[in-house]
XYZ file of C-alpha atoms in Angstrom:
234
model
C 41.319 68.740 151.521
C 38.003 69.975 150.177
C 34.686 68.512 151.261
C 34.062 66.635 148.040
C 37.417 64.860 148.108
C 37.062 64.131 151.824
C 33.711 62.470 151.248
C 34.970 60.242 148.423
C 38.069 59.294 150.407
C 35.938 58.362 153.397
C 33.590 56.347 151.184
C 36.606 54.521 149.781
C 37.617 53.410 153.251
C 34.039 52.384 153.964
C 33.999 50.320 150.763
C 37.123 48.467 151.891
C 35.446 47.714 155.204
C 32.139 46.493 153.743
C 33.819 44.656 150.882
C 36.051 42.770 153.255
C 33.107 41.795 155.436
C 31.115 40.618 152.406
C 34.006 38.484 151.116
C 34.416 36.924 154.532
C 30.739 35.991 154.578
C 30.703 34.552 151.039
C 33.964 32.564 151.217
C 33.036 28.845 151.175
C 34.264 26.546 153.906
C 34.885 29.319 156.403
C 34.157 27.607 159.683
C 36.048 29.900 162.039
C 34.019 32.076 164.419
C 33.867 35.780 163.456
C 36.099 36.655 166.392
C 38.904 34.421 165.122
C 38.540 35.806 161.584
C 38.845 39.336 162.915
C 41.969 38.525 164.937
C 43.651 36.808 161.990
C 42.743 39.672 159.665
C 44.196 42.209 162.063
C 47.442 40.237 162.276
C 47.755 40.117 158.476
C 46.870 43.771 158.014
C 47.853 46.197 160.803
C 45.269 48.695 159.492
C 42.364 46.215 159.530
C 41.365 47.097 163.092
C 41.471 50.822 162.343
C 39.406 50.419 159.161
C 36.813 48.260 160.929
C 36.533 50.815 163.716
C 36.079 53.604 161.163
C 33.219 51.642 159.615
C 31.527 51.153 162.968
C 31.752 54.887 163.632
C 29.608 55.496 160.545
C 26.603 53.796 162.184
C 24.710 55.639 164.925
C 25.098 54.030 168.338
C 21.955 52.151 169.363
C 18.825 51.164 167.455
C 16.833 54.350 168.269
C 19.692 56.552 167.052
C 20.231 54.416 163.953
C 16.546 54.480 162.993
C 16.612 58.271 163.410
C 19.723 58.348 161.219
C 17.952 56.324 158.524
C 14.827 58.485 158.872
C 16.938 61.587 158.210
C 18.408 59.990 155.078
C 14.933 59.206 153.759
C 13.745 62.747 154.422
C 16.773 64.192 152.616
C 16.187 61.974 149.562
C 12.508 62.966 149.483
C 13.339 66.685 149.694
C 15.973 66.457 146.943
C 13.633 64.416 144.769
C 10.973 67.106 145.070
C 13.559 69.804 144.295
C 14.617 67.867 141.195
C 11.065 67.681 139.915
C 10.998 71.489 140.068
C 14.482 72.410 138.829
C 15.547 69.777 136.312
C 14.779 70.405 132.644
C 15.278 66.741 131.745
C 12.118 64.570 131.814
C 14.280 61.523 132.570
C 15.960 63.166 135.556
C 12.597 64.513 136.741
C 11.242 60.965 136.605
C 14.210 59.750 138.635
C 13.467 62.414 141.240
C 9.847 61.246 141.320
C 10.999 57.681 141.993
C 13.159 58.948 144.864
C 10.139 60.640 146.430
C 7.939 57.563 146.053
C 10.463 54.907 147.118
C 11.918 56.779 150.095
C 8.445 57.808 151.287
C 7.477 54.135 151.258
C 10.703 53.102 152.995
C 10.282 55.826 155.616
C 6.738 54.725 156.382
C 7.960 51.163 156.990
C 10.705 52.523 159.232
C 8.267 54.652 161.247
C 5.940 51.667 161.634
C 8.825 49.605 162.999
C 9.831 52.386 165.367
C 6.249 52.654 166.624
C 6.117 48.909 167.283
C 9.266 49.229 169.371
C 8.041 52.328 171.186
C 10.796 54.490 169.675
C 10.279 58.219 169.152
C 12.130 59.297 166.018
C 13.853 62.661 165.902
C 14.020 64.804 162.782
C 17.759 64.202 162.347
C 20.319 62.115 164.208
C 23.006 64.241 165.844
C 26.529 63.182 164.828
C 28.586 61.803 167.690
C 32.004 61.405 166.045
C 34.187 62.876 163.294
C 33.070 60.352 160.659
C 29.382 61.192 161.114
C 30.126 64.926 161.274
C 32.105 64.801 158.028
C 29.350 62.954 156.186
C 26.700 65.342 157.501
C 28.808 68.347 156.468
C 29.240 66.928 152.957
C 25.485 66.356 152.640
C 24.685 69.903 153.744
C 27.225 71.317 151.288
C 25.647 69.315 148.454
C 22.150 70.565 149.281
C 23.359 74.171 149.386
C 25.055 73.794 146.003
C 21.970 72.246 144.406
C 19.838 75.191 145.498
C 21.778 77.584 143.238
C 22.381 75.389 140.173
C 20.134 75.182 137.137
C 19.620 73.059 134.028
C 22.179 70.454 133.006
C 24.649 71.623 135.667
C 22.017 70.899 138.307
C 21.358 67.454 136.806
C 25.048 66.567 136.828
C 25.581 67.637 140.439
C 22.374 65.969 141.630
C 23.102 62.640 139.947
C 26.742 62.619 141.064
C 25.596 63.262 144.629
C 23.032 60.469 144.288
C 25.743 57.975 143.343
C 27.848 59.066 146.336
C 24.968 59.240 148.831
C 23.584 55.839 147.839
C 27.044 54.277 148.061
C 27.216 55.790 151.527
C 23.758 54.539 152.534
C 24.376 51.027 151.159
C 27.530 50.800 153.259
C 25.727 52.203 156.296
C 22.856 49.705 155.985
C 25.225 46.780 155.387
C 27.234 47.621 158.499
C 24.091 48.251 160.559
C 22.670 44.874 159.519
C 25.640 43.210 161.210
C 25.519 45.492 164.216
C 21.724 45.210 164.687
C 20.703 41.760 163.335
C 17.166 42.185 164.695
C 16.645 44.842 161.997
C 17.765 42.481 159.212
C 14.291 41.914 157.655
C 13.733 45.626 157.092
C 17.309 46.306 155.966
C 17.365 43.334 153.597
C 14.279 44.728 151.891
C 15.882 48.157 151.622
C 19.217 47.185 150.082
C 18.004 46.141 146.576
C 16.116 49.436 146.208
C 19.161 51.447 147.258
C 21.336 49.563 144.779
C 18.830 50.172 141.980
C 18.727 53.889 142.781
C 22.505 54.038 142.712
C 22.779 52.213 139.376
C 20.098 54.382 137.764
C 21.834 57.572 138.923
C 25.156 56.338 137.542
C 23.626 55.548 134.144
C 21.830 58.900 133.945
C 25.004 60.731 134.984
C 26.759 59.309 131.927
C 24.014 60.790 129.757
C 23.808 64.303 131.240
C 27.509 64.875 131.938
C 28.403 65.703 128.298
C 25.520 68.185 128.201
C 26.731 69.898 131.379
C 30.279 70.093 130.060
C 29.064 71.531 126.757
C 27.129 74.257 128.579
C 30.344 75.323 130.335
C 32.265 75.779 127.077
C 32.603 79.416 125.906
C 30.789 80.140 122.628
C 32.870 79.904 119.487
C 33.942 83.335 118.159
C 31.803 84.534 115.302
C 33.522 85.284 112.014
C 33.467 88.934 111.042
C 31.081 89.629 108.202
C 32.560 91.656 105.351
C 33.309 91.814 101.665
C 34.937 88.718 100.203
C 38.579 89.214 99.194
C 39.125 90.112 95.530
C 39.811 87.237 93.215
C 43.388 86.828 92.154
C 44.389 87.786 88.664
């Protein structure tokens, strides 16, 4: 299994986890305590417990570690946004990269202010503590390395595709963390709409630049040999 496929497969499992939690919250008339819902769900679906545990493994253990994890995500988005302003030849994609720099700088400042209020010292990057976190970190590093060597429309396609995947990942992470750390809900609730907007914008732009990237990969059509026209028939 290559890294790209592994990342999308893992995100698919995360989507099942978050989607199930969201449906449970929105279902009207659900009066059972969360513990009873979880037990019933596990009885109906033998894999429910395993999927829920996989989702929890995505979130760093403890508020200081989670805030460091979120800080690292913001710093990565800022760095890639700055790289996109330099490497992309598309004004629209450059503008998207500029928005990433501005929005994630603002979000990171709010996060650092919250950490300071709580007396938390943020590290540069959260260290993964399980296979789920290690796999996601490895996929992110592979994406950054690939972007460093791409140019033009191929760069735009890879960057925007990675933005869709990374924002799906971060939305799931924040949604799970909101349930695990309810005291952080005000900050996380303010972050989610921005993350969703970033993801939707990247998806729309990807549909525009993908044909250009595919066209640039096509070999040039063979040129017809120049010569005398054939003699006219008698």
